[in-house]
Coordinates of C-alpha atoms and ligand atoms in Angstrom, one line a residue:
M288 CA 70.9 63.1 87.8
D289 CA 72.8 65.2 90.4
L290 CA 74.8 68.2 89.5
N291 CA 78.2 66.4 90.0
E292 CA 77.2 63.8 87.4
E293 CA 75.9 66.4 85.0
I294 CA 79.2 68.3 85.3
K295 CA 81.2 65.2 84.6
L296 CA 79.0 64.3 81.5
L297 CA 79.4 67.8 80.1
K298 CA 83.1 67.9 80.8
N299 CA 83.7 64.6 78.9
K300 CA 81.3 65.5 76.0
K301 CA 83.2 68.8 75.4
N302 CA 86.7 67.5 76.1
A303 CA 87.1 70.1 78.9
I304 CA 89.4 70.1 81.9
I305 CA 88.6 71.6 85.3
L306 CA 91.4 73.3 87.1
A307 CA 90.8 74.6 90.7
H308 CA 93.0 76.5 93.2
Y309 CA 93.4 75.2 96.7
Y310 CA 91.3 78.2 98.0
E311 CA 88.2 77.1 96.2
R312 CA 85.2 75.6 98.0
D313 CA 85.5 72.0 99.0
E314 CA 83.0 70.7 96.5
I315 CA 84.8 72.5 93.7
Q316 CA 88.2 71.0 94.7
D317 CA 86.5 67.7 95.0
I318 CA 85.2 67.6 91.4
A319 CA 88.2 69.3 89.7
D320 CA 90.6 67.3 87.5
I321 CA 93.6 69.1 89.0
I322 CA 93.9 71.2 92.1
G323 CA 97.0 73.1 92.7
D324 CA 98.8 76.3 93.6
S325 CA 99.1 79.1 91.1
L326 CA 102.4 77.7 89.6
A327 CA 101.1 74.2 89.3
L328 CA 97.9 75.3 87.6
A329 CA 99.8 77.6 85.2
Q330 CA 102.0 74.6 84.3
E331 CA 99.0 72.4 83.8
A332 CA 97.2 75.0 81.6
A333 CA 100.3 75.2 79.4
K334 CA 100.4 71.5 78.7
T335 CA 96.8 70.2 78.6
D336 CA 95.4 68.9 75.3
A337 CA 91.8 69.6 76.4
D338 CA 89.8 71.9 74.1
I339 CA 88.3 73.9 77.0
I340 CA 89.9 74.9 80.3
V341 CA 87.4 75.7 83.0
F342 CA 89.4 77.7 85.6
C343 CA 87.9 77.6 89.1
G344 CA 89.9 80.4 90.6
V345 CA 90.2 84.1 90.1
K346 CA 90.5 86.1 86.9
F347 CA 94.3 86.5 86.8
M348 CA 94.6 82.7 86.9
A349 CA 92.2 82.2 84.0
E350 CA 94.0 85.0 82.1
T351 CA 97.4 83.3 82.7
A352 CA 95.9 80.0 81.3
K353 CA 94.6 81.9 78.2
I354 CA 98.0 83.6 77.6
L355 CA 99.8 80.2 77.8
S356 CA 97.2 78.4 75.6
P357 CA 95.9 81.1 73.3
K358 CA 94.1 78.7 70.9
K359 CA 92.0 77.1 73.7
K360 CA 88.8 78.3 75.1
V361 CA 89.4 79.3 78.7
L362 CA 86.3 79.8 81.0
L363 CA 86.0 81.6 84.3
P364 CA 82.7 80.4 85.9
V365 CA 82.1 83.6 87.8
K366 CA 82.7 86.7 85.8
D367 CA 83.5 89.0 88.7
A368 CA 85.8 86.6 90.6
G369 CA 88.7 89.0 90.7
C370 CA 91.7 89.6 93.0
P371 CA 91.9 92.9 94.9
M372 CA 95.7 92.7 95.0
A373 CA 95.9 92.3 91.2
D374 CA 93.9 95.5 90.9
M375 CA 96.4 97.4 92.9
A376 CA 98.6 97.8 89.8
N377 CA 98.1 98.6 86.2
K378 CA 100.2 99.0 83.1
E379 CA 100.4 102.8 83.3
S380 CA 101.3 102.9 87.0
V381 CA 104.0 100.3 86.6
L382 CA 105.6 102.0 83.6
K383 CA 105.5 105.3 85.5
K384 CA 107.2 103.8 88.6
K385 CA 109.7 102.1 86.4
E386 CA 110.7 105.4 84.8
E387 CA 110.9 107.2 88.2
L388 CA 113.2 104.4 89.6
N389 CA 115.5 104.6 86.6
N390 CA 114.5 101.4 84.8
P391 CA 114.8 98.5 87.2
V392 CA 113.9 95.1 85.8
V393 CA 110.1 94.4 86.5
V394 CA 109.2 91.2 88.2
S395 CA 105.5 90.7 88.5
Y396 CA 103.7 88.2 90.7
V397 CA 101.2 86.2 88.6
N398 CA 98.6 87.9 90.8
T399 CA 98.5 90.7 88.3
N400 CA 96.2 91.6 85.4
A401 CA 97.4 90.8 81.9
D402 CA 98.3 94.4 81.1
V403 CA 100.8 94.4 83.9
K404 CA 102.3 91.2 82.7
S405 CA 102.6 92.7 79.3
V406 CA 105.1 95.2 80.6
S407 CA 107.0 92.9 82.9
D408 CA 110.3 91.2 82.3
I409 CA 109.4 88.0 84.1
C410 CA 106.6 86.7 86.3
C411 CA 106.8 84.6 89.5
T412 CA 104.5 82.9 91.9
S413 CA 104.9 82.5 95.7
A414 CA 106.5 79.1 94.9
N415 CA 109.4 80.3 92.8
A416 CA 109.8 84.1 93.6
I417 CA 113.2 83.8 95.2
N418 CA 114.6 81.6 92.4
V419 CA 113.1 83.9 89.8
V420 CA 114.8 87.0 91.3
K421 CA 118.1 85.1 91.9
S422 CA 118.1 84.0 88.2
L423 CA 118.2 87.6 86.9
K424 CA 121.4 89.1 85.7
E425 CA 120.2 92.6 86.6
D426 CA 120.9 94.0 90.1
R427 CA 117.8 96.2 90.6
V428 CA 114.3 94.8 90.7
L429 CA 110.9 96.3 90.9
F430 CA 108.7 93.7 92.5
V431 CA 104.9 94.2 91.8
P432 CA 102.4 94.2 93.5
D433 CA 102.7 92.3 96.8
K434 CA 104.8 94.2 99.3
N435 CA 104.9 91.2 101.7
L436 CA 106.1 88.7 99.2
G437 CA 108.5 91.3 97.8
E438 CA 109.9 91.9 101.2
Y439 CA 110.3 88.2 101.8
V440 CA 112.2 88.0 98.5
K441 CA 114.4 91.0 99.4
E442 CA 115.3 89.3 102.7
N443 CA 116.4 86.1 100.8
V444 CA 118.2 87.7 97.9
K445 CA 120.6 90.1 99.6
E446 CA 122.8 90.5 96.6
K447 CA 120.1 92.5 94.7
E448 CA 118.2 95.7 95.3
V449 CA 114.5 94.8 95.5
L450 CA 112.2 97.8 95.2
L451 CA 108.7 97.2 96.5
W452 CA 105.2 98.1 95.3
D453 CA 102.6 99.1 97.9
G454 CA 100.1 96.2 97.2
Y455 CA 98.9 93.4 99.5
C456 CA 96.4 90.6 99.7
P457 CA 93.6 91.7 102.0
T458 CA 93.2 88.1 103.3
H459 CA 96.8 87.4 104.2
N460 CA 97.8 90.9 105.2
D461 CA 95.2 90.8 107.9
F462 CA 97.0 88.0 109.8
S463 CA 98.2 89.5 113.1
I464 CA 101.1 88.5 115.3
N465 CA 98.9 88.8 118.4
N466 CA 96.5 86.3 117.0
L467 CA 99.4 84.0 116.1
M468 CA 100.9 84.3 119.6
L469 CA 97.6 83.5 121.2
L470 CA 97.3 80.4 119.1
K471 CA 100.9 79.4 120.0
Q472 CA 100.1 79.8 123.7
E473 CA 97.0 77.6 123.3
H474 CA 98.9 75.0 121.2
P475 CA 102.5 75.2 122.3
N476 CA 103.5 72.0 120.4
A477 CA 102.1 73.2 117.1
K478 CA 104.4 74.0 114.1
V479 CA 103.6 77.2 112.2
A480 CA 103.4 77.2 108.4
V481 CA 102.5 80.5 106.6
H482 CA 102.2 81.9 103.1
P483 CA 104.7 84.6 102.2
E484 CA 101.8 87.0 101.5
S485 CA 101.6 87.3 105.3
P486 CA 103.1 90.3 107.1
K487 CA 106.8 90.2 108.3
K488 CA 106.0 89.7 112.0
V489 CA 103.9 86.6 111.2
R490 CA 106.5 85.3 108.8
D491 CA 109.3 85.8 111.3
A492 CA 107.4 83.7 113.9
A493 CA 106.9 80.8 111.5
D494 CA 108.7 77.4 111.2
F495 CA 108.0 77.3 107.5
I496 CA 107.1 79.9 104.8
G497 CA 105.9 78.7 101.4
S498 CA 103.2 78.7 98.7
T499 CA 100.0 76.7 99.3
S500 CA 101.6 73.6 97.8
G501 CA 104.7 74.3 100.0
I502 CA 102.5 74.4 103.1
I503 CA 100.7 71.2 102.1
N504 CA 104.0 69.4 101.6
F505 CA 105.4 70.7 104.8
V506 CA 102.5 69.4 106.8
R507 CA 102.5 66.0 105.1
N508 CA 106.2 65.5 105.5
N509 CA 106.3 66.6 109.2
S510 CA 105.6 64.1 111.9
N511 CA 104.3 66.8 114.3
K512 CA 100.7 66.3 115.3
E513 CA 99.5 70.0 115.4
F514 CA 99.9 72.8 113.0
I515 CA 99.1 76.5 112.9
I516 CA 98.4 77.5 109.3
G517 CA 98.7 81.0 107.9
T518 CA 96.9 81.0 104.6
E519 CA 93.4 80.9 103.1
E520 CA 91.3 78.2 104.9
G521 CA 90.3 76.4 101.7
V522 CA 93.7 74.8 101.8
L523 CA 92.5 72.7 104.8
F524 CA 90.4 70.6 102.4
E525 CA 93.5 69.0 100.9
I526 CA 95.6 69.1 104.1
K527 CA 92.9 67.2 106.1
R528 CA 92.5 64.7 103.2
Q529 CA 96.2 63.9 103.4
N530 CA 96.7 64.0 107.2
K531 CA 94.2 62.0 109.2
G532 CA 94.8 62.4 112.9
K533 CA 96.6 65.7 112.8
E534 CA 95.1 69.0 114.1
F535 CA 95.0 72.3 112.4
Y536 CA 94.4 75.9 113.6
I537 CA 94.1 78.8 111.1
I538 CA 95.5 82.2 111.9
G539 CA 93.0 85.1 111.7
K540 CA 89.4 85.4 112.5
S541 CA 88.3 85.0 108.9
A542 CA 91.0 83.7 106.6
I543 CA 88.7 83.7 103.6
C544 CA 89.2 85.1 100.1
V545 CA 85.7 86.1 99.1
N546 CA 86.5 85.9 95.4
M547 CA 87.8 82.3 95.6
K548 CA 84.5 81.4 97.3
K549 CA 82.3 82.9 94.6
T550 CA 82.3 79.7 92.5
H551 CA 79.6 77.2 93.4
L552 CA 78.8 73.9 91.6
E553 CA 75.9 75.6 89.7
D554 CA 78.4 78.2 88.3
L555 CA 80.7 75.4 87.2
Y556 CA 77.8 73.6 85.6
N557 CA 76.6 76.7 83.8
A558 CA 80.2 77.4 82.7
L559 CA 80.4 74.0 80.9
K560 CA 76.8 74.1 79.5
Y561 CA 76.9 77.7 78.1
E562 CA 80.7 78.0 77.7
Q563 CA 80.8 81.0 79.9
Y564 CA 82.6 83.3 80.8
E565 CA 85.2 83.1 78.1
I566 CA 88.4 85.0 78.7
I567 CA 89.1 87.2 75.7
L568 CA 92.2 89.4 75.9
N569 CA 93.5 92.1 73.7
K570 CA 95.7 90.2 71.2
E571 CA 98.7 92.5 71.6
I572 CA 98.6 92.3 75.4
E573 CA 98.1 88.5 75.2
K574 CA 101.2 88.2 73.0
K575 CA 103.4 90.5 75.1
A576 CA 102.3 88.8 78.4
F577 CA 103.4 85.3 77.1
K578 CA 107.1 85.8 77.4
P579 CA 107.4 86.7 81.1
I580 CA 105.1 83.9 82.0
E581 CA 106.9 81.4 79.8
K582 CA 110.2 82.5 81.3
M583 CA 108.9 82.0 84.8
I584 CA 107.6 78.5 84.0
S585 CA 111.1 77.4 83.0
I586 CA 112.4 78.3 86.5
K587 CA 112.1 75.8 89.3
R588 CA 110.3 76.0 92.6
N589 CA 112.1 77.4 95.7
Ligands
13P1188 P1 99.8 80.4 95.6 O1 98.9 79.6 94.8 O2 101.0 80.8 94.8 O3 100.2 79.8 96.9 O4 99.1 81.8 95.8 C1 98.2 82.1 96.7 C2 97.3 83.1 96.2 O5 97.1 84.1 96.8 C3 96.6 82.9 95.0 O6 95.7 83.8 94.9
SF4_1189 FE1 94.0 87.7 95.6 FE2 94.6 87.2 98.1 FE3 92.4 86.2 97.1 FE4 94.8 85.3 96.4 S1 93.9 85.2 98.4 S2 93.1 85.8 95.0 S3 96.0 87.2 96.4 S4 92.8 88.4 97.3

């Protein structure tokens, strides 16, 4: 029996569900029950009735699933699939900054570790960040940890003071305006769609800015034939599936998140067979992190 069949058998036997982010390898997206952006996957994790959630993504995503479904077994197939941006903030550094800045409300991107969420007032993803910040009654916001997404929010929520953290995604922050301009010269008719984790100059030259799902929807609903895409290249699996006959060009020499690419089919198989690697959080952190994530889930997409 091939690996795909074995994975499906194990999944059914154990009443498990496989969630995968759009940046995962093609074969992982292909076998997943649900593929989505961070927000959609968090929403799915909150409502599934499966006994086991296998999260093909990075650690903060599996942690978010665990916090939302604390009674379920949540598995991350590759133990060290982390997010370098999430590691750019921790609970202590956030509390210190909050005090220095005279207690602004803390909005944390879901791309944070659970300890940061536990001291946050509300979470957001790239799909709802503007609406989350707009929804707050407070006027001063500390946005943790992505300075690019934070700046994008600041530009779109002029009525609030948005204070930025100095974090960034190594994959998106590397996109350069020079590279984008060269691509635009080569493909003058292409529309440009980028993720808000990209630097300002790149965002400013785009026709559309949005989460991975936002980019996928933009391309599907646009009759243009060529697109320049500014996000991790795994998203092309779904985009190409939905858009036969359109052409796509990715900004950057290597738009790859190495952590998202760590999960192979063998890891997924082993995760289901040996029920590894289970996400176990400190119970107090798990409890405290629930509220900001739950609050976020109740707010709609941008
Ligand atoms: P979204 O899924 O919100 O588009 O986020 C991208 C990302 O960097 C996930 O790690
Ligand atoms: Fe983290 Fe960037 Fe990878 Fe997303 S793409 S998991 S933000 S390093």
